Every structure is written in C-alpha cells, then in structure tokens.
mmCIF file of C-alpha atoms in Angstrom:
data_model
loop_
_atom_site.group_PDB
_atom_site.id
_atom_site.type_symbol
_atom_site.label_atom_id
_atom_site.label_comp_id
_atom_site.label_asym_id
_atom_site.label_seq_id
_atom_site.Cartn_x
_atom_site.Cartn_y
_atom_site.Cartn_z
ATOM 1 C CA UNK A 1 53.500 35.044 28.108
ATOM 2 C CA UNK A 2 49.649 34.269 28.208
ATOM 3 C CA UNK A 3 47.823 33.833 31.574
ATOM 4 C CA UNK A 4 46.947 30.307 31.747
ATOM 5 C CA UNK A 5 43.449 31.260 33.008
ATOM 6 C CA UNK A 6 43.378 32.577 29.094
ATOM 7 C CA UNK A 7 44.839 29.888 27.618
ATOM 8 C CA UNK A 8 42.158 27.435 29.117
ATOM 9 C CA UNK A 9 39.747 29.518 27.621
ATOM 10 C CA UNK A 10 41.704 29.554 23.926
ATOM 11 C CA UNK A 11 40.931 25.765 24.864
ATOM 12 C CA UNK A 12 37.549 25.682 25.490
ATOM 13 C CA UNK A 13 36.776 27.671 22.646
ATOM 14 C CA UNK A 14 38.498 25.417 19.948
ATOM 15 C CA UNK A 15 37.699 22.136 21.822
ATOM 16 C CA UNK A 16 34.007 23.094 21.403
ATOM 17 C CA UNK A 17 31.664 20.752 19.539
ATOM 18 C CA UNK A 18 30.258 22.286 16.317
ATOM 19 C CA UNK A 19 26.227 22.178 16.583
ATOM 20 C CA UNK A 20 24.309 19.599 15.112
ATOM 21 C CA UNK A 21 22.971 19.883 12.300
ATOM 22 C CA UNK A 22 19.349 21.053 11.620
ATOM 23 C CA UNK A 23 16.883 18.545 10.029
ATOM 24 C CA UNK A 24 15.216 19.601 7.198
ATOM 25 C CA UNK A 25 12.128 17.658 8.339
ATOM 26 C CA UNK A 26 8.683 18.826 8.098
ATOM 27 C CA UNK A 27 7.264 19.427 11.480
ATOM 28 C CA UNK A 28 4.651 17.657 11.355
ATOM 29 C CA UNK A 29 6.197 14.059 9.482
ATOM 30 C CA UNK A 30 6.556 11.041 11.859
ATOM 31 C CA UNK A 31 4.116 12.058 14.219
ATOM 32 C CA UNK A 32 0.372 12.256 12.633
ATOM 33 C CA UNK A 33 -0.169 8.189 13.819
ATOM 34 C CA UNK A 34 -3.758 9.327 14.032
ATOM 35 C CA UNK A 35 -3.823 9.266 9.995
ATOM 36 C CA UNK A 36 -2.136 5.725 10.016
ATOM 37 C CA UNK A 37 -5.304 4.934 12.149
ATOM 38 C CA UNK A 38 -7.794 6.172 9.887
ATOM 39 C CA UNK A 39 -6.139 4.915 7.294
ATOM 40 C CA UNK A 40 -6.163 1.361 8.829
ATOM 41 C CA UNK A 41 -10.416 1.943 9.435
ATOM 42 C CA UNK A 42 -10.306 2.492 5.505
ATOM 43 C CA UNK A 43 -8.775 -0.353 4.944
ATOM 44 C CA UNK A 44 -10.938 -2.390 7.139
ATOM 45 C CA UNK A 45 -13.913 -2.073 5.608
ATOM 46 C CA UNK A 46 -12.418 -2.007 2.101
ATOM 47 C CA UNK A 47 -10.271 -5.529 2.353
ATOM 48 C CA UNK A 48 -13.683 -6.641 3.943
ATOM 49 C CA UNK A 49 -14.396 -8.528 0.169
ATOM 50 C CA UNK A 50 -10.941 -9.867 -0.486
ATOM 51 C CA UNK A 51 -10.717 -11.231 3.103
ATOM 52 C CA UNK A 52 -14.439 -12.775 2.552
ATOM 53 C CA UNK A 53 -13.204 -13.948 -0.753
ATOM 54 C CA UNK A 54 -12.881 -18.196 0.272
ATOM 55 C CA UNK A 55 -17.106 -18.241 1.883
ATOM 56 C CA UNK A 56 -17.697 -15.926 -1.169
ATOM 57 C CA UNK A 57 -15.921 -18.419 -3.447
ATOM 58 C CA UNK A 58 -17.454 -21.882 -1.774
ATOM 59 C CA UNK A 59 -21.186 -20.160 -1.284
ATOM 60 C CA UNK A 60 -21.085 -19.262 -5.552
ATOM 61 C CA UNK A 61 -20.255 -22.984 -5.887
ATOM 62 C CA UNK A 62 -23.239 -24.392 -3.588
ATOM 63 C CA UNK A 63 -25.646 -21.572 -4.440
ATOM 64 C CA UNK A 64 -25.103 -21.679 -8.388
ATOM 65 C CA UNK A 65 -24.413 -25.464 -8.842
ATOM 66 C CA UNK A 66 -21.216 -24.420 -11.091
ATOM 67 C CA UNK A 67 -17.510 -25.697 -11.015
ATOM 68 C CA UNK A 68 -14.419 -23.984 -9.086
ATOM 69 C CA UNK A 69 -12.926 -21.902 -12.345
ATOM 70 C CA UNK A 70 -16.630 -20.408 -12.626
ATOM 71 C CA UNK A 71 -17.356 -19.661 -9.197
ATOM 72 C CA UNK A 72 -13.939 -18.007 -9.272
ATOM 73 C CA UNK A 73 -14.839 -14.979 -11.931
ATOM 74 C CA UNK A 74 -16.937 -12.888 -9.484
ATOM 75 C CA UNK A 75 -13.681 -12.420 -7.438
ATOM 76 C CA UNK A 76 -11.481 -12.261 -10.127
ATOM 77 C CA UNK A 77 -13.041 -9.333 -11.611
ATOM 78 C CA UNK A 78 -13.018 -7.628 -8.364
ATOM 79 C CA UNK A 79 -9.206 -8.294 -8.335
ATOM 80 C CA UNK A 80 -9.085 -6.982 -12.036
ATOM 81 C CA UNK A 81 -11.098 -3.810 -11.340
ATOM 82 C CA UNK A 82 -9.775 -2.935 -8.172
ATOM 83 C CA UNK A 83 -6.216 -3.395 -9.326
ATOM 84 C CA UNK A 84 -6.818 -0.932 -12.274
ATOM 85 C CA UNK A 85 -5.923 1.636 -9.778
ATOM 86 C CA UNK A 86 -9.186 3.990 -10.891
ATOM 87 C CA UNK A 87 -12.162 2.204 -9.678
ATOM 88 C CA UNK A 88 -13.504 1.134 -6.542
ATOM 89 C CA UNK A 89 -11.369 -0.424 -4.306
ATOM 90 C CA UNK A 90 -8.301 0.618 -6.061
ATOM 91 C CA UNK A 91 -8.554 4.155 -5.910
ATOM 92 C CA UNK A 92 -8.732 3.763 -2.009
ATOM 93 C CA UNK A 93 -5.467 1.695 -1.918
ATOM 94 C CA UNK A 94 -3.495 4.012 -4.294
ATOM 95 C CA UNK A 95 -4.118 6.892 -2.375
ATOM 96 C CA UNK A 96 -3.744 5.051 0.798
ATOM 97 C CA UNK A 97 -0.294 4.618 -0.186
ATOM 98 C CA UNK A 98 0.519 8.509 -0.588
ATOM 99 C CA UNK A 99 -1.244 9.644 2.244
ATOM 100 C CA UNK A 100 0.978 7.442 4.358
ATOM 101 C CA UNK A 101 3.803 8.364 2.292
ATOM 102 C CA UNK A 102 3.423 11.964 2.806
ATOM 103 C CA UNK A 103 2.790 11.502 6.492
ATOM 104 C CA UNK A 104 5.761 9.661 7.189
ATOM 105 C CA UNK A 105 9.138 9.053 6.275
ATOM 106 C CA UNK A 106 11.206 7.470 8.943
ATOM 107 C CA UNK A 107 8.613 5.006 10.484
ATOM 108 C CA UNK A 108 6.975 4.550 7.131
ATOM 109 C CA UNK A 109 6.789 0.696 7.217
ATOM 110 C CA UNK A 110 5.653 1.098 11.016
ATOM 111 C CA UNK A 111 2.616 3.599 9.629
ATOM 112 C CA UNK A 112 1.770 1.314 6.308
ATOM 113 C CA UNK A 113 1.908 -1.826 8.647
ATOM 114 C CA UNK A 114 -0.460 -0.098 11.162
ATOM 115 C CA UNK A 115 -2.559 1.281 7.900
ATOM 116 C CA UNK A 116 -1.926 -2.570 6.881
ATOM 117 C CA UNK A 117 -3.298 -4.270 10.517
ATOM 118 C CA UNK A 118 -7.047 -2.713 8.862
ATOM 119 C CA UNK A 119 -7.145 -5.637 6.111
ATOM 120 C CA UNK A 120 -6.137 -8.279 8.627
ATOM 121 C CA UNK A 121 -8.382 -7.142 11.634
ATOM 122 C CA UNK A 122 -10.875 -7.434 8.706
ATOM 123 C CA UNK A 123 -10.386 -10.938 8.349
ATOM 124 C CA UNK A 124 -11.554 -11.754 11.978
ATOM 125 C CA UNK A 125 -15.214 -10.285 11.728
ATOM 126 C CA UNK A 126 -16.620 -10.696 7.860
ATOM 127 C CA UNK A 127 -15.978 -14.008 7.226
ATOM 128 C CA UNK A 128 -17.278 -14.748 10.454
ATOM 129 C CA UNK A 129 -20.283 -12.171 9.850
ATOM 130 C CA UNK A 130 -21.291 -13.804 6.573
ATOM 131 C CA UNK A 131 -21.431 -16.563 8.077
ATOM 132 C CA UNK A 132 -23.758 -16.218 10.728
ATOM 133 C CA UNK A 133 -26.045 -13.697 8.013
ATOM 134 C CA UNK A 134 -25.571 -17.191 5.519
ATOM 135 C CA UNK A 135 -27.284 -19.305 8.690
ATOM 136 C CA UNK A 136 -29.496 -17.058 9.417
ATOM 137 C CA UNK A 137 -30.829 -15.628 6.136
ATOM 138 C CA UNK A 138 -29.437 -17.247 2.993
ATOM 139 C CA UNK A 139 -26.268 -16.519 0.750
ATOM 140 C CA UNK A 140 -27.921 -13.747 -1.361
ATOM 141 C CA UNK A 141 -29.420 -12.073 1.056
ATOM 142 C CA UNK A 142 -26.051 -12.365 3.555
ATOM 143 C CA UNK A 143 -24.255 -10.772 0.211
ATOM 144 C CA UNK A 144 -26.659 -7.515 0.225
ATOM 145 C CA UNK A 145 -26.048 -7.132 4.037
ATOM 146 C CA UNK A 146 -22.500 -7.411 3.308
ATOM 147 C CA UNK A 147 -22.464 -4.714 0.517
ATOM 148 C CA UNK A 148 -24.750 -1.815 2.676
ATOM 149 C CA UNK A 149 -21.880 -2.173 5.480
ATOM 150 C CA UNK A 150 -18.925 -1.875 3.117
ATOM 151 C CA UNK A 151 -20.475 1.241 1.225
ATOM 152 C CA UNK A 152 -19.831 3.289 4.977
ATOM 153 C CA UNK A 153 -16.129 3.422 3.639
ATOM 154 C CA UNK A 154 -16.986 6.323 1.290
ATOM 155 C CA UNK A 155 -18.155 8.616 4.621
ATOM 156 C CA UNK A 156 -14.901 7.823 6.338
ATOM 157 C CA UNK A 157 -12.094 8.314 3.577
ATOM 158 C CA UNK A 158 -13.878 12.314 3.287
ATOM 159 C CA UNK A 159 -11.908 12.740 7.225
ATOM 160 C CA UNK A 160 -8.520 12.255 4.845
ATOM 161 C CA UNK A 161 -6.727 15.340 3.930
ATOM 162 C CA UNK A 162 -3.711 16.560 2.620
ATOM 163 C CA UNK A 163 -1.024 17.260 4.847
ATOM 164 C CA UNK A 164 -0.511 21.306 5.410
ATOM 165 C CA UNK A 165 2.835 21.272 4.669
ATOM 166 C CA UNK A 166 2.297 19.484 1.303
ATOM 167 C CA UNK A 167 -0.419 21.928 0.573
ATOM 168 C CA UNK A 168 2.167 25.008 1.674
ATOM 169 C CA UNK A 169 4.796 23.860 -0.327
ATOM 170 C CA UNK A 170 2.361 23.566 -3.588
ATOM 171 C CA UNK A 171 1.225 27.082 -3.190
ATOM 172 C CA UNK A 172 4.842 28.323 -2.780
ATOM 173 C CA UNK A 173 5.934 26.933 -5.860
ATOM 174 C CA UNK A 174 2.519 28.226 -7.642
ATOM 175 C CA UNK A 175 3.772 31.761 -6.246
ATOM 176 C CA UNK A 176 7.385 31.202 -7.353
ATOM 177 C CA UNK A 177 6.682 30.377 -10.932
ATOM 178 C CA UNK A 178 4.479 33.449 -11.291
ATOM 179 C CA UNK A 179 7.296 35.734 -10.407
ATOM 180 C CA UNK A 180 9.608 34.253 -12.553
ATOM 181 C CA UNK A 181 7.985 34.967 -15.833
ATOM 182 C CA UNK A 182 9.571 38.469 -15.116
ATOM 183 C CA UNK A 183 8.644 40.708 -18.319
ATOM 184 C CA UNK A 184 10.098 43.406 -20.020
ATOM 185 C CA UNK A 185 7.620 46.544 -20.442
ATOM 186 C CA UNK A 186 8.159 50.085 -22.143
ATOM 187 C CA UNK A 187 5.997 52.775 -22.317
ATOM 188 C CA UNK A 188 5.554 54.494 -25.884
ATOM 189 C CA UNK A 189 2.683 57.481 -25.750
ATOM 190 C CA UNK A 190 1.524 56.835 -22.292
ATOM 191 C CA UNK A 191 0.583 53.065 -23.132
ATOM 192 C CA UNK A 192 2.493 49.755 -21.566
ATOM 193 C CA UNK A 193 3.376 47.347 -24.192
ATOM 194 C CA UNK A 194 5.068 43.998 -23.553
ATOM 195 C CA UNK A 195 8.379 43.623 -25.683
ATOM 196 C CA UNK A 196 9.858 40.442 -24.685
ATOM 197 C CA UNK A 197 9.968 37.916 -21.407
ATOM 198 C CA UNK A 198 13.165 37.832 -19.549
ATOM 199 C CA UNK A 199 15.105 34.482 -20.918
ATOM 200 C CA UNK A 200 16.265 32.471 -17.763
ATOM 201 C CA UNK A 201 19.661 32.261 -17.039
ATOM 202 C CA UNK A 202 19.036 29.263 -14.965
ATOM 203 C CA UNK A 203 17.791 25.947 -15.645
ATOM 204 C CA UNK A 204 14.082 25.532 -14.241
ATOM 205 C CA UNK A 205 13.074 22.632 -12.527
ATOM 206 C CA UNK A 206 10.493 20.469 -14.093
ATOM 207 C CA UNK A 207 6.724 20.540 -13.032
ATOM 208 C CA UNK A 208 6.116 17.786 -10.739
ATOM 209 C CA UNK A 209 2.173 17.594 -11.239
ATOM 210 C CA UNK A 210 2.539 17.785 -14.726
ATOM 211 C CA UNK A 211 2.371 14.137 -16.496
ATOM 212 C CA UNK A 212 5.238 14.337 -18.555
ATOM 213 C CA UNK A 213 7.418 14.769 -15.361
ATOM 214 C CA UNK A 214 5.406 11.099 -14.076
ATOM 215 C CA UNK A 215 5.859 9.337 -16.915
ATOM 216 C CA UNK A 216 9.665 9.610 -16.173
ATOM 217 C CA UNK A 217 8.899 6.597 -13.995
ATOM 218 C CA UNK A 218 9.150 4.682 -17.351
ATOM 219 C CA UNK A 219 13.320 5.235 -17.800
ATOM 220 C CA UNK A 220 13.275 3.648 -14.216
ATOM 221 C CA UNK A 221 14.662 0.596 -14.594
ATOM 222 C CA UNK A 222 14.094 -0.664 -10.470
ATOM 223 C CA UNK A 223 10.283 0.400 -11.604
ATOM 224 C CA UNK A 224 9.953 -2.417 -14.012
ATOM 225 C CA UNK A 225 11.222 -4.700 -11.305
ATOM 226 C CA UNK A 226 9.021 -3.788 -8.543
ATOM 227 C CA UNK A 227 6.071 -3.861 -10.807
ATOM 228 C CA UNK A 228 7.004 -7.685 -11.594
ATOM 229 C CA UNK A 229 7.477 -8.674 -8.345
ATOM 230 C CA UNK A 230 4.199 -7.300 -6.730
ATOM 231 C CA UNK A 231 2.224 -8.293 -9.949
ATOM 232 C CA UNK A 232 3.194 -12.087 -9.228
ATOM 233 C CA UNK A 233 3.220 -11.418 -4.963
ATOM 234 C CA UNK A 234 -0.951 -9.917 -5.685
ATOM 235 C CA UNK A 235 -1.474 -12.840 -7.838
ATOM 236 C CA UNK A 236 -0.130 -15.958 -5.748
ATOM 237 C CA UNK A 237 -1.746 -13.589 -2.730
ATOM 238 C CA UNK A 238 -5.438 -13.624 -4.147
ATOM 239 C CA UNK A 239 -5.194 -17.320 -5.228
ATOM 240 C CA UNK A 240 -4.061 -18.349 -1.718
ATOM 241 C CA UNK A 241 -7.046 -16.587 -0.233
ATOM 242 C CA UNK A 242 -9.589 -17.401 -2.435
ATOM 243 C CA UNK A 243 -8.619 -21.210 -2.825
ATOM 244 C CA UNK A 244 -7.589 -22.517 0.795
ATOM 245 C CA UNK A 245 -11.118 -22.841 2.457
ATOM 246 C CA UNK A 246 -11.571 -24.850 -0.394
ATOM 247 C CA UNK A 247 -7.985 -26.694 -0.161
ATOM 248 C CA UNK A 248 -8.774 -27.845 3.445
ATOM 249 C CA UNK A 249 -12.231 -28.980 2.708
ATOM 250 C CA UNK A 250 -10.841 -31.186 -0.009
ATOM 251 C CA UNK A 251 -8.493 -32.319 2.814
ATOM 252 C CA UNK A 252 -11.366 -33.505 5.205
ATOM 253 C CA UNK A 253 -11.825 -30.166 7.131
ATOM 254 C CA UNK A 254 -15.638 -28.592 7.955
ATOM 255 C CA UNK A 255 -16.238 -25.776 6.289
ATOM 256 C CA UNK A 256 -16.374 -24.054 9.493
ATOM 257 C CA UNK A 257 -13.103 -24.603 10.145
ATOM 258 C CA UNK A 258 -11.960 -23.724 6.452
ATOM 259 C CA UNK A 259 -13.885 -20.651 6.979
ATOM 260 C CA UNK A 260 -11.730 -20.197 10.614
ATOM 261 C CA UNK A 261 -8.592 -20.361 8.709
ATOM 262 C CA UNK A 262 -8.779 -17.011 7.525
ATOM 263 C CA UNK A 263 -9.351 -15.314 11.090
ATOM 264 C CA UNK A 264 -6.164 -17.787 12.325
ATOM 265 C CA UNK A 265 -3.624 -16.714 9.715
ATOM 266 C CA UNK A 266 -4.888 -12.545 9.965
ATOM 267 C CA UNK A 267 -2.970 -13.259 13.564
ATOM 268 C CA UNK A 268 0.923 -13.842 12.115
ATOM 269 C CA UNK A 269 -0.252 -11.856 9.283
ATOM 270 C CA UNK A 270 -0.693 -8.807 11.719
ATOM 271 C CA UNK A 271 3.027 -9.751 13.223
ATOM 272 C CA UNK A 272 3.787 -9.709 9.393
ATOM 273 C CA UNK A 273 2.896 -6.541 8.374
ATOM 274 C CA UNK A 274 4.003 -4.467 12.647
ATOM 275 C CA UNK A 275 7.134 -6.639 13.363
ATOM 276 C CA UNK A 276 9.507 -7.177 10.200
ATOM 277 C CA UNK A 277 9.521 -3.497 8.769
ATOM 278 C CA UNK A 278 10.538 -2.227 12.063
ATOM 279 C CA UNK A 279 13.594 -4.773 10.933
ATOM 280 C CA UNK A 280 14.305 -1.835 7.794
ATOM 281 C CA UNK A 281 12.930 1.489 9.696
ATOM 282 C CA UNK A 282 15.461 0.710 12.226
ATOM 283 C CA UNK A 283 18.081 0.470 10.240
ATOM 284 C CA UNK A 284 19.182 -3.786 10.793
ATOM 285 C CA UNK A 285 18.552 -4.312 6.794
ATOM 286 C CA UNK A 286 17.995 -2.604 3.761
ATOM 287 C CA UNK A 287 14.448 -2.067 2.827
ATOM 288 C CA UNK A 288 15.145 -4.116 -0.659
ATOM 289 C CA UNK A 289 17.250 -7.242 1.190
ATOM 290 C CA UNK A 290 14.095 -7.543 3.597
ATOM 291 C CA UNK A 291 12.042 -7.574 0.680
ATOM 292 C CA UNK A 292 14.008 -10.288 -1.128
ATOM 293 C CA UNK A 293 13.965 -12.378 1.659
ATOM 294 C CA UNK A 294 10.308 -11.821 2.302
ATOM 295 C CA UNK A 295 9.571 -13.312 -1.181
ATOM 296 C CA UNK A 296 11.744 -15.862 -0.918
ATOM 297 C CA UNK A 297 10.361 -17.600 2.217
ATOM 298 C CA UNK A 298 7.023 -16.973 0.885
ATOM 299 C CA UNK A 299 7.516 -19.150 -2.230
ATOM 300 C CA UNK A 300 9.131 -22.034 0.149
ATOM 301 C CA UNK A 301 5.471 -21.871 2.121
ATOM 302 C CA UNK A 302 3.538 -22.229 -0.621
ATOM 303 C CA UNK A 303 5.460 -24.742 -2.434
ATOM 304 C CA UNK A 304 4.920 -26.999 1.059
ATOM 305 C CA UNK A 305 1.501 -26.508 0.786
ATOM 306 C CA UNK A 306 0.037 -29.239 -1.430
ATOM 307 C CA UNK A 307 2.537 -31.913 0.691
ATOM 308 C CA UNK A 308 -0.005 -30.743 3.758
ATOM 309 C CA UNK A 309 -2.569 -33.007 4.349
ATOM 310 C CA UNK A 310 -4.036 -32.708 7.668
ATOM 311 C CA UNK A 311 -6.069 -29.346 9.660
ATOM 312 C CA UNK A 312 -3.035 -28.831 11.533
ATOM 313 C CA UNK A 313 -0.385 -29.014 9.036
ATOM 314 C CA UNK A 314 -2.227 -26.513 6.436
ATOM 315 C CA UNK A 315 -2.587 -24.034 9.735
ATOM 316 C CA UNK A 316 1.227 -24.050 10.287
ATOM 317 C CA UNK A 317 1.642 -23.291 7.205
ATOM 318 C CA UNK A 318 -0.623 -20.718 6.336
ATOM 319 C CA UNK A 319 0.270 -19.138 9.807
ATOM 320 C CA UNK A 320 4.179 -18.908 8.518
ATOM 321 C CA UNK A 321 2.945 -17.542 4.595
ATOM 322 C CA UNK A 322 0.658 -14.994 6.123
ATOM 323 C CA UNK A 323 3.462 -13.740 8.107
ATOM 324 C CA UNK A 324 5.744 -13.236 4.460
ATOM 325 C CA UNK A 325 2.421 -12.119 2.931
ATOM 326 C CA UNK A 326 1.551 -9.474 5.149
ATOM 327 C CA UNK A 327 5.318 -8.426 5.460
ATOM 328 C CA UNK A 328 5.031 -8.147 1.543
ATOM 329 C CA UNK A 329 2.306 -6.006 1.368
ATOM 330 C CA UNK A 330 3.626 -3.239 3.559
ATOM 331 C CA UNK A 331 6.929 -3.297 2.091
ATOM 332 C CA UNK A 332 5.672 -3.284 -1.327
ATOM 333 C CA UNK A 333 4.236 1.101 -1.153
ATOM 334 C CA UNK A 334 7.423 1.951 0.954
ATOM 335 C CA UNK A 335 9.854 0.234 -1.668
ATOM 336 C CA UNK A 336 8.365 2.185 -4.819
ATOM 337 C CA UNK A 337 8.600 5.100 -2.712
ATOM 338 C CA UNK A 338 11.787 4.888 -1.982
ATOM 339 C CA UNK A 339 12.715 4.189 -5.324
ATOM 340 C CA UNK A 340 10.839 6.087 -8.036
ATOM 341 C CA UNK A 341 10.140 8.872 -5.098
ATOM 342 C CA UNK A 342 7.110 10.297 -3.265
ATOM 343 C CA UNK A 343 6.197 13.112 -6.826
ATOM 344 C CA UNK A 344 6.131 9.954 -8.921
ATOM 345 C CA UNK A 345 4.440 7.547 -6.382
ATOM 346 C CA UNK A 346 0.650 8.199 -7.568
ATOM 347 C CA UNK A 347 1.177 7.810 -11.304
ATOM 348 C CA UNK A 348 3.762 4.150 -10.827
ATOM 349 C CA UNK A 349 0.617 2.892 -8.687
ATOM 350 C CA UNK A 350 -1.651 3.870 -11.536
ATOM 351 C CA UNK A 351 0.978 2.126 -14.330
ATOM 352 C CA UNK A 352 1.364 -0.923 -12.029
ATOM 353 C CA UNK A 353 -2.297 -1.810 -11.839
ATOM 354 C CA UNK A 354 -3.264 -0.554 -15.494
ATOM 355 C CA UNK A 355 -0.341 -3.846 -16.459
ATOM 356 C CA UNK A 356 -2.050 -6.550 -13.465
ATOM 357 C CA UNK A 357 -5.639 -5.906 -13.862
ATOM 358 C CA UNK A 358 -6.213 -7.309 -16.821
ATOM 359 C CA UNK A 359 -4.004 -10.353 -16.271
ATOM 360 C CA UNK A 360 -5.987 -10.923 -12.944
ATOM 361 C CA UNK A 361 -9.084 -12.065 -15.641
ATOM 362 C CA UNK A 362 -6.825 -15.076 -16.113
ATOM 363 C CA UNK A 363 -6.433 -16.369 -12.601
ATOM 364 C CA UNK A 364 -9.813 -18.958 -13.285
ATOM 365 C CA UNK A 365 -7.929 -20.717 -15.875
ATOM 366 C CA UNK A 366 -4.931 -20.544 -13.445
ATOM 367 C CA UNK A 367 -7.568 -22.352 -10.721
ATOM 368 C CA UNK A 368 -8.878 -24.981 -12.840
ATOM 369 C CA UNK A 369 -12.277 -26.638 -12.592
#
C-alpha cells in the first residue's frame, strides 16, 4: 500500500499544468513605437500637399482666372503620380506601409494609425502656413516656400531601416540555398570534376524576392477586392478634400473659414485613424467587418453632404466623414497585409496604384466646371 505522502506527490505531478507555449515572435515586433513615430514625421511633411490641396485648389482659380475642372489638374496629377506607387510621394507611402508592417504585427492598426496621426497633424499647420505666406507674399511665391519645406522629407526617411531580424532572416536563407546545391565531385588523375548536382528529394520553397513569387498576388481573388475598394475610398477621399473649401464658400462661408475646415475635421480624423483599429487589434471585430462598416458610414456622410447648407451643418458632417476616412486609411495597409501577406505586400501596393493612377487624371471631369 503506497504512503499517502507519495501518493500526493503522484498527484501533484499529473495535476501539473503543461507550460505555455513559446511564441514564435520576433523579439523585437510590437515594441519599436519609435519607428511608428518617424514614420508619422514622414508622413507629415509628405501629406503636407494633399492636406493643402482646397487653398491650393481656390488660389489656382483666383490667381489663373480659370474654371473649377481646370484649376483641379495640378492636384490631380499629383494624385495620379503619387498613386503610381514609383514616384514621389508614392514611393514614401508604399514603403511606409512595410516598414510598419514589418515592425508590427499585433498592434499594427495602433502603429499605422500613429504613422497615420502625421497626415492629419499636417492638416493643422500648412493650410494655415500658406495662408499667412499667401497674405504676406503672394500665391506663387507662398507655393515656392511651401515646396523648400516639404523637400526636408528626403533627409528624414534616410533614419528608416530595415528591421535586424528581417535582415537576419534574408541572409539565413541566402546561406541555406547555397548549401543545398550539394554537388557530386570525383577525382580522375588528380583533377576534381563536377558530374552531376544532387536532385532534391524535397520540394523547395519558392523565392520570395523573386517576382514571379509576387505576381502570385494576381490568383488572389480578396486582392482584386481590396484594390476596388481603396481605388474608389482614394478617389471620393481626394475629391472631398480638394472640393469642400470650395463647397462651403458656395454656401456663404469666408474663405477663412473654408480654409479652417480642414484643421477642424484633422481632429475626428485623428480619433479615426488611433481609436477604431484598436476596435480589430483587440480582438472586438474582425479587421474586414470594421472595414465594411467603415465604408459604409462613410458613403451615408457624404451622400448628406449636398442637403448641408449652413457653416455648422457641413462641420458636423465633415467632422463624422473624417472620422470613417481616417479609419479607412489605416485599415486599408493592415487589410492587404493580412490578406495577400507581408512577402507580397510591396509588389500589391505597386499593382494597386499602377490600376488608380491613371484613372485619378479623370477626377476634373468628375468635378465639373
């Protein structure tokens, strides 16, 4: 008969918890928020022209005499070039996107809505800055100004770097395909010939730098609906900007206070882009029912716009679409990462703005005269 000293111990021993189990996380993911800080001073100055783009937009029409589907090509080609993915502006962005990606995976949408709060602090200093230049120069001259402090963004995106770990893994898989071209030598009078490489008995994985492997992203059906939806979010987003300034002036307001509008809705646009992905990096919804909501209330903001028709009514409203818009905009780099994944994320970004740029040439037909 066992001692029942023992048999509490034969207890213990099979009542104990198994450990937990080890996360394969990088060490350093989740908790480089200094990057999601740099990146948000990148995207300050960079947003600095689409934020400015309603003065930009009225000052064309009063400095150049011409109609509102003229004035409107400037901007429109900056859309069109910048969404391109390869130029300018849109180079920044798409890589933006990965470094975030690659710095984060948990509290991504906290990190791309702090990398986000950039374009919408930008909001509350250029348009005001232009301006005051505007007043105290003149339009063209406010315009070069504006263009020597923007070109500062090329000295700050040099402090981004890879992440070690990414760079680690790279030259681990360099090493690992050199030894497996294992080869087959034999030695006839003193020399080394090769004979043969060693066939594989297992399958290899495919190169994921190569662009073969990228242009996967094609078979992705959930790829061609992303692209879609942000291609008509960017659109109805950079028509909203440029044309409200103008929208409330037609409704009676200064142009100071059109020009104020822009610096009011960055606020709930800022509560946009922090607050509501916290919603899907905590877990409450799915990343792609936030998203679906997100559009949805967006498209009920902007269809009560026109009915608006004093100061106060187009501020509510712009205060609740800025809040969808800015929501949309983070969401948008975490929900193609999520689906096409993080190897495949540079070359969709590259596809999606290769398809919108070009159609952004037609937004001052969409405008009118």
């Amino acid at each position: 008969m066992a001692h029942p000293e023992e048999e509490a111990k034969q207890d213990v021993v099979f009542t104990k918890k198994p450990p937990p189990k080890q996360s394969h996380k990088e060490p350093g993911v989740d908790t480089c928020w200094y990057m999601a800080g740099l990146c948000g001073l990148v995207t300050f100055m960079t947003s600095a022209t689409i934020r400015s783009s309603g003065f930009l937009y009225i000052g064309m029409m009063e400095e150049f005499h011409v109609d509102r589907g003229q004035a409107a090509w400037p901007i429109c080609l900056f859309g069109a070039v910048s969404n391109l993915a390869g130029f300018g502006s849109g180079i920044v962005f798409m890589m933006l996107f990965v470094f975030i990606n690659q710095y984060f995976d948990k509290y991504k949408g906290l990190a791309l809505g702090i990398m986000y709060t950039g374009s919408t602090s930008s909001a509350f200093v250029f348009p005001r800055l232009l301006l005051f230049l505007k007043d105290t120069y003149n339009f063209r001259s406010s315009v070069m100004i504006f263009g020597a402090i923007v070109m500062h963004v090329t000295a700050i995106s040099l402090v981004l770097k890879e992440p070690v770990w990414i760079r680690r893994k790279k030259h681990e898989e360099k090493m690992a395909a050199q030894k497996a071209k294992a080869l087959i030598f034999t030695i006839e009078s003193g020399d080394m010939k090769i004979i043969a490489e060693k066939p594989s008995t297992q399958k290899t994985a495919p190169d994921t730098r190569s662009l073969r492997y990228g242009l996967t992203v094609l078979k992705s059906p959930m790829f061609y609906v992303i692209m879609v939806t942000y291609i008509i979010y960017n659109y109805n987003f950079d028509i909203f900007m440029t044309t409200v300034p103008d929208f409330a002036v037609d409704r009676g307001t200064s142009v100071v206070a059109a020009v104020g509008l822009v610096p009011l809705f960055s606020i709930t646009d800022t509560v946009g882009r922090l607050g509501l992905p916290v919603l899907a990096d905590r877990g409450y919804l799915r990343r792609s029912t936030l998203v679906m909501m997100n559009y949805l209330l967006m498209g009920l903001c902007l269809l009560a716009l026109p009915l608006a028709t004093s100061y106060l009514s187009i501020l509510a409203l712009c205060l609740c679409e800025a809040t969808f818009v800015g929501c949309g905009m983070t969401m948008y780099p975490a929900i193609m990462a999520e689906y096409v994944g993080l190897d495949r994320l540079p070359i969709s970004y590259g596809i999606v703005g290769t398809v919108a740029g070009p159609l952004f040439l037609l937004k001052p037909s969409f405008i009118g005269d």
